[in-house]
Amino acid sequence: MKPGISVIVPIYNVEHYLKRCMTSLINQTLNNIEIIMVDDGSPDSCPQMCDEYEKNYSNIKVIHKANAGLGMARNSGIEIATGEYIAFVDSDDYVDCAMYEELLKVAKKNNADYVGCDFAFCSESGKETMVNAYKKEFVYYGSETKKVFVDMLGAPAEYHSDVVNQMSACKGIYRKSLIVDCNIRFPSEKRLIAEDLIFHLDFFENTKCVCYIPKAFYFYCINWQSVTHTYATDRYLREIALYEYLCGTISEYPGSMNRVQRTFLGRIRVCLKDSFKSKSAEACNTRMAIINNEVVQNVAKEYDISNMYFPYRLFIIFLRRKNKFALRLFFGLLSLKGIRSLV
């Protein structure tokens, strides 16, 4: 019987987390599920763990490949997937055991190309914090489906966060035939940061029906050794490259430019915040390069901040003035107050 869902799990240097992830997948209430473990040249015991899982479970396939990054690992899984829908799980995270049965049920009912859900952040201590993109279940058809992608691009100025709907590819299922027929793949994160967003850009251009369930089925675990949480001095340049790429490709999405600018300023805020954590000359040079960058300054000056939540607005005012001392104080005060959404 053809699997209802193929779950693709890229694996790299996660030997301490892999069992937790795989247990949540092996115990899914959905019976016809295919699990594809992609060993992305992992240097630890993960390759052996993958082979052991494949040996013990008939619905598990394993790919061993040279390290090329998350996006390329997911693409390798897509190539051999046989399910009607495809899902992605990061190997240091885990999912609710009913996730794929529930999502597939909605997909079948509505003949949907995509069904998304909410997720929860899970701290190292095990505390779970739910993140709700939408309060109600919905089904969108035709051009309405693009609303979901616009919410991934960013948020309106008055919104309490930089994005309405997190762009992660892990909190949904995708019709495989659409991915294959339209030749949709993930770019390498070495070429474009936020590979999930680019995948969604291509995918939502071709959707006819999109659904959403306001339940947190996916558990995103904070792993400070992951790529997402590893600071690089050139990250702001990659953020600028992503911004410029999106500016040239999102013209068909009404109102999207304002959303992209909002997200870009938020991501630059994170880059600056990280630069203030170090007193090194390299961090100082990076900080000043960000503050004085022409693209950063043009977006900061162009963006309408009149309706923004005050701390966000204050950050952009300090950025426009290129006031590094005020910015340092800004991040310090936010950390003391525990406003983690901005820092």
CSV table of C-alpha atoms in Angstrom, one decimal:
chain,number,residue,atom,x,y,z
A,1,MET,CA,0.0,0.0,0.0
A,2,LYS,CA,1.3,3.4,-0.9
A,3,PRO,CA,2.2,5.5,2.2
A,4,GLY,CA,-0.1,8.3,3.0
A,5,ILE,CA,2.9,10.4,4.2
A,6,SER,CA,6.7,10.2,3.7
A,7,VAL,CA,8.5,11.9,6.6
A,8,ILE,CA,12.0,13.1,5.8
A,9,VAL,CA,14.5,13.4,8.7
A,10,PRO,CA,17.8,15.1,7.9
A,11,ILE,CA,20.4,14.0,10.4
A,12,TYR,CA,23.7,15.6,11.4
A,13,ASN,CA,25.5,15.4,14.7
A,14,VAL,CA,22.4,14.7,16.8
A,15,GLU,CA,23.2,11.4,18.5
A,16,HIS,CA,21.8,12.8,21.8
A,17,TYR,CA,18.5,13.8,20.3
A,18,LEU,CA,17.8,11.2,17.6
A,19,LYS,CA,16.1,8.6,19.7
A,20,ARG,CA,13.6,11.1,21.0
A,21,CYS,CA,12.8,12.2,17.5
A,22,MET,CA,12.5,8.7,16.1
A,23,THR,CA,10.4,7.4,19.0
A,24,SER,CA,7.8,10.1,18.2
A,25,LEU,CA,7.7,9.0,14.5
A,26,ILE,CA,7.7,5.3,15.1
A,27,ASN,CA,4.8,5.7,17.5
A,28,GLN,CA,2.6,7.7,15.1
A,29,THR,CA,-1.1,6.7,15.1
A,30,LEU,CA,-1.0,6.8,11.3
A,31,ASN,CA,-0.3,3.3,10.0
A,32,ASN,CA,0.8,3.9,6.4
A,33,ILE,CA,3.7,6.2,7.1
A,34,GLU,CA,7.2,6.1,5.5
A,35,ILE,CA,10.2,7.4,7.4
A,36,ILE,CA,13.3,8.5,5.4
A,37,MET,CA,16.4,9.1,7.5
A,38,VAL,CA,19.0,11.1,5.7
A,39,ASP,CA,22.4,10.8,7.2
A,40,ASP,CA,24.1,14.0,6.0
A,41,GLY,CA,27.7,12.8,6.6
A,42,SER,CA,27.2,12.9,10.4
A,43,PRO,CA,30.5,12.6,12.3
A,44,ASP,CA,29.1,10.9,15.4
A,45,SER,CA,27.2,7.6,15.9
A,46,CYS,CA,24.2,8.7,13.9
A,47,PRO,CA,25.1,6.7,10.8
A,48,GLN,CA,25.1,3.5,12.8
A,49,MET,CA,21.9,4.4,14.6
A,50,CYS,CA,20.2,5.0,11.2
A,51,ASP,CA,21.2,1.6,10.0
A,52,GLU,CA,19.9,0.0,13.2
A,53,TYR,CA,16.5,1.7,12.7
A,54,GLU,CA,16.3,0.5,9.1
A,55,LYS,CA,17.2,-3.0,10.2
A,56,ASN,CA,14.4,-3.1,12.8
A,57,TYR,CA,11.5,-1.3,11.0
A,58,SER,CA,10.2,-2.2,7.6
A,59,ASN,CA,8.8,1.4,6.9
A,60,ILE,CA,12.2,3.1,7.5
A,61,LYS,CA,14.6,3.9,4.7
A,62,VAL,CA,18.1,5.3,5.1
A,63,ILE,CA,20.2,7.5,2.9
A,64,HIS,CA,23.9,8.0,3.6
A,65,LYS,CA,25.4,11.0,1.8
A,66,ALA,CA,28.3,13.5,2.0
A,67,ASN,CA,27.5,16.5,4.1
A,68,ALA,CA,25.9,19.3,2.1
A,69,GLY,CA,23.5,20.9,4.5
A,70,LEU,CA,19.9,20.7,5.6
A,71,GLY,CA,18.3,21.8,2.3
A,72,MET,CA,20.2,19.3,0.2
A,73,ALA,CA,19.5,16.5,2.7
A,74,ARG,CA,15.7,17.2,2.4
A,75,ASN,CA,16.0,17.1,-1.4
A,76,SER,CA,17.7,13.7,-1.2
A,77,GLY,CA,14.7,12.4,0.8
A,78,ILE,CA,12.2,13.9,-1.7
A,79,GLU,CA,13.9,12.0,-4.5
A,80,ILE,CA,13.0,8.6,-3.0
A,81,ALA,CA,9.8,9.4,-1.2
A,82,THR,CA,6.8,7.3,-2.2
A,83,GLY,CA,4.0,8.9,0.0
A,84,GLU,CA,1.1,10.9,-1.3
A,85,TYR,CA,2.2,13.7,1.0
A,86,ILE,CA,5.7,14.7,2.2
A,87,ALA,CA,6.6,16.0,5.7
A,88,PHE,CA,9.9,17.2,7.2
A,89,VAL,CA,11.2,16.8,10.8
A,90,ASP,CA,14.4,18.1,12.1
A,91,SER,CA,16.2,15.4,14.0
A,92,ASP,CA,16.7,17.4,17.2
A,93,ASP,CA,12.9,18.0,17.5
A,94,TYR,CA,9.9,15.7,18.0
A,95,VAL,CA,6.2,15.5,17.1
A,96,ASP,CA,2.9,14.6,18.7
A,97,CYS,CA,2.1,11.0,18.0
A,98,ALA,CA,-1.2,11.9,16.4
A,99,MET,CA,0.3,14.7,14.2
A,100,TYR,CA,0.3,13.0,10.8
A,101,GLU,CA,-3.0,11.1,11.2
A,102,GLU,CA,-4.7,14.4,12.0
A,103,LEU,CA,-3.1,16.4,9.2
A,104,LEU,CA,-3.7,13.6,6.6
A,105,LYS,CA,-7.3,13.4,7.6
A,106,VAL,CA,-7.8,17.1,6.9
A,107,ALA,CA,-5.8,16.8,3.6
A,108,LYS,CA,-8.0,14.0,2.4
A,109,LYS,CA,-11.2,15.7,3.4
A,110,ASN,CA,-10.4,18.8,1.4
A,111,ASN,CA,-8.1,17.5,-1.3
A,112,ALA,CA,-5.6,19.9,0.0
A,113,ASP,CA,-2.1,20.6,-1.3
A,114,TYR,CA,-0.9,21.7,2.1
A,115,VAL,CA,-2.1,21.3,5.7
A,116,GLY,CA,-0.3,23.2,8.4
A,117,CYS,CA,-0.4,23.3,12.2
A,118,ASP,CA,1.0,25.2,15.1
A,119,PHE,CA,4.1,24.3,17.1
A,120,ALA,CA,5.6,24.6,20.5
A,121,PHE,CA,9.1,25.7,21.7
A,122,CYS,CA,10.6,23.2,24.0
A,123,SER,CA,13.4,24.5,26.3
A,124,GLU,CA,16.4,22.5,27.5
A,125,SER,CA,14.5,22.0,30.8
A,126,GLY,CA,11.5,20.5,29.0
A,127,LYS,CA,9.2,23.5,29.3
A,128,GLU,CA,6.8,23.8,26.4
A,129,THR,CA,5.6,27.2,25.1
A,130,MET,CA,2.8,27.1,22.5
A,131,VAL,CA,3.1,29.4,19.4
A,132,ASN,CA,-0.3,30.0,17.7
A,133,ALA,CA,-0.3,31.4,14.2
A,134,TYR,CA,-4.0,31.3,13.8
A,135,LYS,CA,-6.9,31.0,16.3
A,136,LYS,CA,-9.3,29.1,14.0
A,137,GLU,CA,-9.1,26.2,11.5
A,138,PHE,CA,-9.5,27.3,7.9
A,139,VAL,CA,-9.5,26.1,4.3
A,140,TYR,CA,-8.4,28.5,1.5
A,141,TYR,CA,-8.9,28.0,-2.2
A,142,GLY,CA,-7.4,29.6,-5.3
A,143,SER,CA,-5.6,32.9,-4.8
A,144,GLU,CA,-6.6,32.9,-1.1
A,145,THR,CA,-4.0,30.3,-0.5
A,146,LYS,CA,-1.3,32.9,-1.0
A,147,LYS,CA,-2.4,34.6,2.3
A,148,VAL,CA,-0.6,31.8,4.2
A,149,PHE,CA,2.7,32.6,2.4
A,150,VAL,CA,2.4,36.3,2.9
A,151,ASP,CA,2.0,35.7,6.7
A,152,MET,CA,5.3,33.7,6.5
A,153,LEU,CA,7.0,36.6,4.8
A,154,GLY,CA,6.3,38.9,7.7
A,155,ALA,CA,3.7,40.8,9.8
A,156,PRO,CA,1.9,44.1,9.5
A,157,ALA,CA,3.6,46.9,11.4
A,158,GLU,CA,1.1,46.7,14.3
A,159,TYR,CA,1.6,43.0,14.9
A,160,HIS,CA,3.3,41.8,18.1
A,161,SER,CA,5.9,39.7,16.3
A,162,ASP,CA,7.9,40.0,13.1
A,163,VAL,CA,6.0,37.2,11.4
A,164,VAL,CA,2.4,36.0,11.7
A,165,ASN,CA,3.1,32.4,10.6
A,166,GLN,CA,6.5,30.9,11.2
A,167,MET,CA,8.0,29.7,7.9
A,168,SER,CA,9.3,26.3,9.1
A,169,ALA,CA,8.7,23.4,6.6
A,170,CYS,CA,8.4,21.1,9.6
A,171,LYS,CA,4.9,22.1,10.7
A,172,GLY,CA,2.9,20.8,7.8
A,173,ILE,CA,2.4,18.2,5.0
A,174,TYR,CA,2.9,18.9,1.3
A,175,ARG,CA,1.4,17.1,-1.7
A,176,LYS,CA,4.2,15.2,-3.3
A,177,SER,CA,2.9,15.3,-6.8
A,178,LEU,CA,2.9,19.2,-6.7
A,179,ILE,CA,6.5,19.2,-5.5
A,180,VAL,CA,7.6,16.7,-8.2
A,181,ASP,CA,5.5,18.2,-11.1
A,182,CYS,CA,6.7,21.8,-10.4
A,183,ASN,CA,10.3,20.7,-9.6
A,184,ILE,CA,10.2,22.4,-6.2
A,185,ARG,CA,13.3,21.9,-4.1
A,186,PHE,CA,15.1,23.5,-1.2
A,187,PRO,CA,18.1,25.8,-2.1
A,188,SER,CA,21.3,25.3,-0.2
A,189,GLU,CA,21.5,27.4,3.0
A,190,LYS,CA,25.0,28.1,1.9
A,191,ARG,CA,23.6,30.0,-1.1
A,192,LEU,CA,20.4,31.5,0.5
A,193,ILE,CA,19.6,31.7,4.2
A,194,ALA,CA,16.1,30.8,5.2
A,195,GLU,CA,15.8,27.9,2.7
A,196,ASP,CA,12.3,27.0,4.1
A,197,LEU,CA,11.0,30.4,2.9
A,198,ILE,CA,12.3,29.9,-0.6
A,199,PHE,CA,10.7,26.4,-0.7
A,200,HIS,CA,7.4,27.9,0.4
A,201,LEU,CA,7.6,30.7,-2.2
A,202,ASP,CA,7.8,28.1,-5.0
A,203,PHE,CA,5.2,25.8,-3.4
A,204,PHE,CA,2.5,28.4,-2.7
A,205,GLU,CA,2.7,29.7,-6.3
A,206,ASN,CA,1.1,26.5,-7.3
A,207,THR,CA,-1.4,25.6,-4.6
A,208,LYS,CA,-5.1,25.3,-5.1
A,209,CYS,CA,-6.2,24.4,-1.6
A,210,VAL,CA,-4.5,25.1,1.7
A,211,CYS,CA,-5.7,24.2,5.2
A,212,TYR,CA,-4.6,25.0,8.8
A,213,ILE,CA,-5.2,23.3,12.1
A,214,PRO,CA,-4.7,25.5,15.2
A,215,LYS,CA,-3.1,22.7,17.3
A,216,ALA,CA,0.5,22.4,18.3
A,217,PHE,CA,1.6,19.1,17.0
A,218,TYR,CA,5.3,19.9,16.4
A,219,PHE,CA,7.9,20.5,19.2
A,220,TYR,CA,10.8,22.7,18.2
A,221,CYS,CA,13.6,22.1,20.7
A,222,ILE,CA,16.2,24.6,21.5
A,223,ASN,CA,19.6,23.2,20.5
A,224,TRP,CA,22.3,25.9,20.9
A,225,GLN,CA,24.7,23.9,18.8
A,226,SER,CA,22.4,23.9,15.7
A,227,VAL,CA,23.1,26.1,12.6
A,228,THR,CA,20.2,28.4,13.5
A,229,HIS,CA,21.8,29.3,16.9
A,230,THR,CA,25.4,29.5,15.8
A,231,TYR,CA,26.4,33.2,15.2
A,232,ALA,CA,28.4,34.1,12.2
A,233,THR,CA,29.9,37.5,11.5
A,234,ASP,CA,28.7,37.4,7.9
A,235,ARG,CA,25.1,36.5,8.7
A,236,TYR,CA,23.9,40.1,8.1
A,237,LEU,CA,25.3,39.9,4.5
A,238,ARG,CA,23.3,36.7,4.0
A,239,GLU,CA,20.2,38.4,5.4
A,240,ILE,CA,20.7,41.3,2.9
A,241,ALA,CA,21.1,38.7,0.0
A,242,LEU,CA,17.8,37.1,1.0
A,243,TYR,CA,16.1,40.5,1.2
A,244,GLU,CA,17.3,41.4,-2.2
A,245,TYR,CA,16.3,38.0,-3.6
A,246,LEU,CA,12.8,38.3,-2.2
A,247,CYS,CA,12.4,41.9,-3.5
A,248,GLY,CA,12.9,40.5,-7.0
A,249,THR,CA,10.5,37.6,-6.7
A,250,ILE,CA,7.4,38.5,-4.6
A,251,SER,CA,5.8,41.2,-6.9
A,252,GLU,CA,2.7,39.0,-7.4
A,253,TYR,CA,1.9,38.9,-3.7
A,254,PRO,CA,-0.1,42.1,-2.8
A,255,GLY,CA,1.2,44.0,0.2
A,256,SER,CA,4.2,41.6,0.6
A,257,MET,CA,6.9,44.3,0.3
A,258,ASN,CA,5.9,45.8,3.6
A,259,ARG,CA,6.0,42.4,5.2
A,260,VAL,CA,9.4,41.6,3.8
A,261,GLN,CA,10.8,44.9,5.2
A,262,ARG,CA,9.4,44.1,8.6
A,263,THR,CA,11.0,40.7,8.7
A,264,PHE,CA,14.3,42.0,7.4
A,265,LEU,CA,14.5,44.6,10.1
A,266,GLY,CA,13.7,42.0,12.7
A,267,ARG,CA,16.5,39.7,11.4
A,268,ILE,CA,18.9,42.5,11.3
A,269,ARG,CA,17.9,43.3,14.9
A,270,VAL,CA,19.0,39.7,15.8
A,271,CYS,CA,22.3,40.1,14.0
A,272,LEU,CA,23.0,43.3,16.0
A,273,LYS,CA,21.9,41.7,19.3
A,274,ASP,CA,24.4,38.9,18.7
A,275,SER,CA,27.2,41.3,17.9
A,276,PHE,CA,26.7,43.1,21.2
A,277,LYS,CA,27.4,39.8,23.1
A,278,SER,CA,31.1,40.0,22.3
A,279,LYS,CA,33.7,42.7,23.0
A,280,SER,CA,36.0,41.5,20.3
A,281,ALA,CA,37.3,43.7,17.5
A,282,GLU,CA,35.7,41.5,15.0
A,283,ALA,CA,32.2,41.8,16.6
A,284,CYS,CA,32.7,45.6,16.9
A,285,ASN,CA,33.6,45.8,13.2
A,286,THR,CA,30.6,43.6,12.3
A,287,ARG,CA,28.3,45.8,14.4
A,288,MET,CA,29.4,49.0,12.7
A,289,ALA,CA,29.2,47.4,9.3
A,290,ILE,CA,25.6,46.5,9.9
A,291,ILE,CA,24.6,49.9,11.3
A,292,ASN,CA,26.2,51.7,8.4
A,293,ASN,CA,25.1,49.3,5.6
A,294,GLU,CA,23.3,51.2,2.9
A,295,VAL,CA,20.6,48.6,2.4
A,296,VAL,CA,19.9,48.4,6.1
A,297,GLN,CA,19.7,52.1,6.4
A,298,ASN,CA,17.4,52.5,3.4
A,299,VAL,CA,14.9,50.0,4.7
A,300,ALA,CA,15.0,51.4,8.2
A,301,LYS,CA,14.3,54.9,6.9
A,302,GLU,CA,11.6,53.8,4.4
A,303,TYR,CA,9.7,51.6,6.8
A,304,ASP,CA,6.6,53.3,8.4
A,305,ILE,CA,7.0,52.8,12.2
A,306,SER,CA,4.1,54.9,13.3
A,307,ASN,CA,1.9,51.8,14.2
A,308,MET,CA,4.6,49.6,15.6
A,309,TYR,CA,4.9,48.2,19.2
A,310,PHE,CA,7.0,50.7,21.0
A,311,PRO,CA,10.2,48.6,21.6
A,312,TYR,CA,10.3,47.7,17.9
A,313,ARG,CA,9.8,51.3,17.0
A,314,LEU,CA,12.6,52.4,19.4
A,315,PHE,CA,15.0,50.0,17.8
A,316,ILE,CA,14.5,51.4,14.3
A,317,ILE,CA,14.8,55.0,15.6
A,318,PHE,CA,18.2,54.1,17.1
A,319,LEU,CA,19.2,52.3,14.0
A,320,ARG,CA,18.3,55.2,11.7
A,321,ARG,CA,20.5,57.5,13.9
A,322,LYS,CA,23.3,55.0,13.8
A,323,ASN,CA,23.6,55.3,17.6
A,324,LYS,CA,25.5,52.2,18.7
A,325,PHE,CA,25.4,53.3,22.4
A,326,ALA,CA,21.7,53.6,22.4
A,327,LEU,CA,21.4,50.2,20.7
A,328,ARG,CA,23.6,48.6,23.3
A,329,LEU,CA,21.5,50.1,26.0
A,330,PHE,CA,18.3,48.9,24.2
A,331,PHE,CA,19.4,45.3,24.1
A,332,GLY,CA,20.7,45.4,27.6
A,333,LEU,CA,17.4,46.7,29.0
A,334,LEU,CA,15.3,44.2,27.0
A,335,SER,CA,17.4,41.3,28.4
A,336,LEU,CA,16.9,42.6,31.9
A,337,LYS,CA,13.2,42.8,31.4
A,338,GLY,CA,13.1,39.4,29.8
A,339,ILE,CA,11.4,40.5,26.6
A,340,ARG,CA,12.7,37.5,24.6
A,341,SER,CA,10.5,38.1,21.5
A,342,LEU,CA,12.8,41.0,20.6
A,343,VAL,CA,16.2,39.6,21.8
